[in-house]
Coordinates of C-alpha atoms and ligand atoms in Angstrom, one line a residue:
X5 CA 31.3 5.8 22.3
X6 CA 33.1 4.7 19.2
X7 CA 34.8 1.8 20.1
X8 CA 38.1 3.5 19.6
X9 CA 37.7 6.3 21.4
X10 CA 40.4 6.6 24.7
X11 CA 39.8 9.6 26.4
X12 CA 37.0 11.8 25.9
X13 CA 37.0 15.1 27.7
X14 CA 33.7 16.6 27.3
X15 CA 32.9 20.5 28.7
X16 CA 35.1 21.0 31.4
X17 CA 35.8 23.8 33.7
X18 CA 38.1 24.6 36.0
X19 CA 38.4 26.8 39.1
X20 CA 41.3 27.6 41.3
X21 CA 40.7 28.4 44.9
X22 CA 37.2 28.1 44.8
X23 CA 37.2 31.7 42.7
X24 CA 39.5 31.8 39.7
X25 CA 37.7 30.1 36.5
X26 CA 40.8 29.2 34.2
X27 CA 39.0 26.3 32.1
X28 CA 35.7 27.0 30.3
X29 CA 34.3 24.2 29.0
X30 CA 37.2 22.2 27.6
X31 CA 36.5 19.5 25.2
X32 CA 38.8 17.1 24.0
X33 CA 39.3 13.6 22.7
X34 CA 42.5 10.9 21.9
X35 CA 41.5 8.5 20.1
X36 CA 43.6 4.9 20.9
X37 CA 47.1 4.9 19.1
X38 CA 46.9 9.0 18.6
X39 CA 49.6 12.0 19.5
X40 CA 47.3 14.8 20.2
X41 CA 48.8 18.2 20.9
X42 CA 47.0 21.1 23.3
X43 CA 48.2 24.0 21.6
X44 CA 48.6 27.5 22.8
X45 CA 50.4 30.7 24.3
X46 CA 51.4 31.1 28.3
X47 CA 48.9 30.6 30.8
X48 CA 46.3 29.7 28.2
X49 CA 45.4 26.0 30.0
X50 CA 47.4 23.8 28.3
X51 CA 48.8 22.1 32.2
X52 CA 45.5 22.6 33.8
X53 CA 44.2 20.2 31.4
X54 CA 46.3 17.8 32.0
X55 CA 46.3 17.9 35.5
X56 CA 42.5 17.8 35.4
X57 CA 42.8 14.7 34.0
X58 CA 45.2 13.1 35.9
X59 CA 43.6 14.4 39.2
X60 CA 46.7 16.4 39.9
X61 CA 44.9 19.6 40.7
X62 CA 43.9 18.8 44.4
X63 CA 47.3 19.7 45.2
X64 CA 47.2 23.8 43.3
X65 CA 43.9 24.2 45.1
X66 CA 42.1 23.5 41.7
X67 CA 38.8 21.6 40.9
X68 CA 37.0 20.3 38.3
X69 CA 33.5 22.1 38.3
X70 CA 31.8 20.8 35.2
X71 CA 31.9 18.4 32.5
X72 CA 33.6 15.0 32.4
X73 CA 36.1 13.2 31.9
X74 CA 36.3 9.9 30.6
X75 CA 38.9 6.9 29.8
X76 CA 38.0 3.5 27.6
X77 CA 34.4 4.9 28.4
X78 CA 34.3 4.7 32.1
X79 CA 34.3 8.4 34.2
X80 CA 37.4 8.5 35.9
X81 CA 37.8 11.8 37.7
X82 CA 37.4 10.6 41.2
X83 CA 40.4 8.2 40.7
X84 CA 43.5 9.5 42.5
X85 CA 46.5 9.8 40.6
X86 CA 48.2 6.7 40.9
X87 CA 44.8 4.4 40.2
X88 CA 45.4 5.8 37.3
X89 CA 48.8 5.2 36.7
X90 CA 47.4 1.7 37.4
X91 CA 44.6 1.9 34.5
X92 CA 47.5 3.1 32.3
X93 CA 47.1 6.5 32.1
X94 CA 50.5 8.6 33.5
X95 CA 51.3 12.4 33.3
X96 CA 54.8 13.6 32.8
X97 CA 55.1 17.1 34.5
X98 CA 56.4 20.1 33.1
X99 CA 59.7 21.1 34.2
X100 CA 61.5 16.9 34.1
X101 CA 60.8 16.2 37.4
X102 CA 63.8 13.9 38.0
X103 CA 65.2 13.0 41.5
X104 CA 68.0 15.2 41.4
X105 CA 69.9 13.0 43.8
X106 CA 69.0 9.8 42.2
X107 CA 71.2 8.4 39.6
X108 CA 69.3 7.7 36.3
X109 CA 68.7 3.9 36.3
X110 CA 66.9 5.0 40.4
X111 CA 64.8 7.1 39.0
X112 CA 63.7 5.3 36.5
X113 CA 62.7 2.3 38.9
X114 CA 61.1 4.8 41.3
X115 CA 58.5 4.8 37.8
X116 CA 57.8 0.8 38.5
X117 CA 56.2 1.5 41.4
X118 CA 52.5 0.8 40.3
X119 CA 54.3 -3.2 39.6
X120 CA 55.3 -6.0 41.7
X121 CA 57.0 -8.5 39.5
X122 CA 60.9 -8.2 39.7
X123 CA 61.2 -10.1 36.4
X124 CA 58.6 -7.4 34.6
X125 CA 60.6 -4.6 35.9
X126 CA 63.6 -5.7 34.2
X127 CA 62.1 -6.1 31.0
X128 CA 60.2 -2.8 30.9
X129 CA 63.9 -0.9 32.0
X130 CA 65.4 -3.0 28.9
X131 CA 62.6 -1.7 27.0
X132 CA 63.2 1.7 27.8
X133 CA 67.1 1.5 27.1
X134 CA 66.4 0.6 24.0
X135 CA 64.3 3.6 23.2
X136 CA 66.7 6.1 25.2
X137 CA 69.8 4.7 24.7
X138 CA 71.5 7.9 26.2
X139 CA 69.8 6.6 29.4
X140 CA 71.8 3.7 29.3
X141 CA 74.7 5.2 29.0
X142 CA 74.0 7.5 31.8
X143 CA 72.0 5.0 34.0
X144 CA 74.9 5.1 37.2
X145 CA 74.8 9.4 36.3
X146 CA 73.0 11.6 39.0
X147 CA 70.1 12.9 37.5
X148 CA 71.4 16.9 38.4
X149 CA 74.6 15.9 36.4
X150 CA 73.2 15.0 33.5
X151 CA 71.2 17.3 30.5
X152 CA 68.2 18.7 29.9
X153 CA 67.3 16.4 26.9
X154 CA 68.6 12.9 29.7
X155 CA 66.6 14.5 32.6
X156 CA 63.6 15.2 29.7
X157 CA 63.8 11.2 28.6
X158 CA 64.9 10.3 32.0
X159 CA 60.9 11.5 33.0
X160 CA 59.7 10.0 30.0
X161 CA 61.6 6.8 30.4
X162 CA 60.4 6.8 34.2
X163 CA 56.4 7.3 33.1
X164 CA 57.3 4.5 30.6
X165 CA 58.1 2.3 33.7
X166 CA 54.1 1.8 34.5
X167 CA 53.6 0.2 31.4
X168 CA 51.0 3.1 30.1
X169 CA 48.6 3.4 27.2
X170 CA 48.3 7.2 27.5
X171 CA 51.0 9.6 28.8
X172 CA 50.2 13.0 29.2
X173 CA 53.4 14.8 28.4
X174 CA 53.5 18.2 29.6
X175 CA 55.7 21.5 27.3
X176 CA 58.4 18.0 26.7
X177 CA 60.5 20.6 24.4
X178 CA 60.9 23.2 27.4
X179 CA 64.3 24.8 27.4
X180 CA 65.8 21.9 25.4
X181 CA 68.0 23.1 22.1
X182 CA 66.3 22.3 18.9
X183 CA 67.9 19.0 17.9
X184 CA 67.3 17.6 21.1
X185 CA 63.5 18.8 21.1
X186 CA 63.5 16.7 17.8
X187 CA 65.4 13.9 19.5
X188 CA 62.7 13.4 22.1
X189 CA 60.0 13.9 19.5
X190 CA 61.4 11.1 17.1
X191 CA 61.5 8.5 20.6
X192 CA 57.9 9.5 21.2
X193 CA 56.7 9.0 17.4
X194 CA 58.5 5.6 17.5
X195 CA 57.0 4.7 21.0
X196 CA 53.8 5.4 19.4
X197 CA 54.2 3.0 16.5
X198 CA 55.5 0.6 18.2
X199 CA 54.4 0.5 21.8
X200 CA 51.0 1.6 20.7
X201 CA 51.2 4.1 23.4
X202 CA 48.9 6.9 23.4
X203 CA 49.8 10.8 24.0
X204 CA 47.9 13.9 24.6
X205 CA 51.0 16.7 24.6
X206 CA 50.9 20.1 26.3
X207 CA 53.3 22.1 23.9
X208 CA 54.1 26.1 23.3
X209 CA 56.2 25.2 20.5
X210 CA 53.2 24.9 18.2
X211 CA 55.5 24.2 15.0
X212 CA 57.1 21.1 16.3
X213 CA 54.2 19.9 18.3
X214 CA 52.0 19.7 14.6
X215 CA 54.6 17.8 12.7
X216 CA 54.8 15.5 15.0
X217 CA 51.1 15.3 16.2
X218 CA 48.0 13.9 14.4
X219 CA 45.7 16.2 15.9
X220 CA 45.3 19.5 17.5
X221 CA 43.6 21.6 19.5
X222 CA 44.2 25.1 20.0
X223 CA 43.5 26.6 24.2
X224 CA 43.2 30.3 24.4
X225 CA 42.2 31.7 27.7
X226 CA 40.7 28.6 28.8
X227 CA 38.7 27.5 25.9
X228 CA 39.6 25.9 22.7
X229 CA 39.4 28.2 19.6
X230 CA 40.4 25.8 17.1
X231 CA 40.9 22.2 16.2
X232 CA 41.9 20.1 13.4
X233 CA 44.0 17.2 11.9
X234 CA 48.2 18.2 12.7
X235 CA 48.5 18.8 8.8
X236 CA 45.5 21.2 8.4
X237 CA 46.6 23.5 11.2
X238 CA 49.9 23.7 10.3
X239 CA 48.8 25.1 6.8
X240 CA 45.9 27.2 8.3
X241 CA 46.4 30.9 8.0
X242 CA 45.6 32.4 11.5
X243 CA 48.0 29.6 13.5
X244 CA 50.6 30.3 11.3
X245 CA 50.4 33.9 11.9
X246 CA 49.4 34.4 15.6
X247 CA 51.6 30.7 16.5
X248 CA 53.9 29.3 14.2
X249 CA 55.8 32.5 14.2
X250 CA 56.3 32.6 18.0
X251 CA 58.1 29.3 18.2
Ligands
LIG2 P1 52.2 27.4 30.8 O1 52.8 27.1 29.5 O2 52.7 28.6 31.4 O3 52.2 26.2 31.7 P2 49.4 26.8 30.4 O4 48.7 27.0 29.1 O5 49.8 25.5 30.7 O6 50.7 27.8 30.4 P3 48.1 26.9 32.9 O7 49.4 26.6 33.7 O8 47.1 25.9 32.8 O9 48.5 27.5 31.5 O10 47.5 28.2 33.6 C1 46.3 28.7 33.1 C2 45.9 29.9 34.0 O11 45.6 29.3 35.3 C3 46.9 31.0 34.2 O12 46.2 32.2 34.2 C4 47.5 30.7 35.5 O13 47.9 31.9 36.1 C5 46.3 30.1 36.3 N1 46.8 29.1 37.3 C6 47.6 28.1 37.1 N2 47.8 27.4 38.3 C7 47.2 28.1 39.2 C8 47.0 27.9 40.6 N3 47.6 26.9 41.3 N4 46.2 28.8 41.3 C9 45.6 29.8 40.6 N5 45.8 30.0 39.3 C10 46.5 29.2 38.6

């Protein structure tokens, strides 16, 4: 493996409920310090990726059948979720899953729970204020009072909490107006540069995802059509017509 090389998905496939084949043979790879985007329409596989490599697919009724996946060079899909949270690796789900009930700074700290150390915690919830300061502002807010774009960075901020090297950020632009889409995109770019933080992005809005991203791959029905540096796709004549025009 090249010595930079993060996660490598090689040939996977996916089947839910021991009959439906959604992934066939998906390849992939983010290299250390990259923003990779998973590109595509509805239903194409884009969240059953992720989940495959998080290990979050026990819980649809999903497997994975074939290929592998690996992380730093070591296979990792029979580590449960939260081993690896603990080897840095953390998914945020589609849809902000925030605890409605909890106010912002509680469900940011419900995040630290991979970590022990008090005086750590307090650090890494300084760290993420400074990168969402709207989270700061709103940290004593119940999460189902506040927006779309605070609960968005409010799961962001909360993944942030285990101190990862990769987050697997799942459609972060859904239902969120346009200058807040590019709000949250600007926090990951700069958590990226500076944190050195690592993202693989599940994103519909294909036109945002590639001005943002280094490199993309494009899912359609399960199996990638198309990959390429951010810049090159964006440019490339078929995504422009069949997905740049749908976002
Ligand atoms: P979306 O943007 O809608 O999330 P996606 O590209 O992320 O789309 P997936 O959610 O990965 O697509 O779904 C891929 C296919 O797998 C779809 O046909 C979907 O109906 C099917 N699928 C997803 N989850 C399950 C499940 N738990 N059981 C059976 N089929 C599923």
């Amino acid at each position: 493996n090249a010595p930079n090389l993060l996660l490598n998905v090689n040939g996977i496939e996916v089947i839910y409920n021991h009959v439906a084949l959604v992934l066939k043979g998906v390849s992939l790879q983010v290299p250390e310090g990259g923003i990779v985007a998973i590109l595509g329409g509805n239903g194409a596989g884009k969240t059953t990726t992720l989940r495959a490599i998080s290990n979050l697919l026990k819980g649809e009724r999903g497997e994975v059948t074939k290929g592998m996946i690996e992380y730093r060079g070591e296979r990792v899909e029979a580590l449960s979720p939260s081993d690896l949270v603990r080897r840095g690796v953390v998914q945020v789900m589609e849809g902000r899953h925030c605890f409605a009930h909890l106010t912002i700074e509680e469900n940011l700290l419900a995040g630290a729970y991979t970590r022990g150390d008090k005086g750590e915690i307090a650090a890494n919830l300084d760290k993420v204020y400074t990168y969402f300061p709207r989270l700061k502002t709103r940290r004593t807010s119940q999460a189902a009072y506040t927006s779309g774009g605070e609960q968005q960075m409010c799961a962001i901020g909360r993944a942030l909490m285990s101190n990862p090297n990769m987050v697997l950020l799942d459609e972060p632009s859904m239902g969120l107006a346009p200058q807040i889409v590019e709000e949250v995109f600007e926090i990951v770019k700069d958590l990226n540069a500076k944190e050195k933080v690592s993202f693989l992005l599940a994103e519909q809005n294909t036109m945002v995802a590639l001005r943002y991203a280094d490199f993309g791959y494009i899912v359609e029905n399960g199996r990638i059509v198309m990959e390429g540096a951010a810049q090159d796709l964006a440019t490339n004549e078929d995504v422009k017509e069949f997905y740049l025009g749908l976002s």
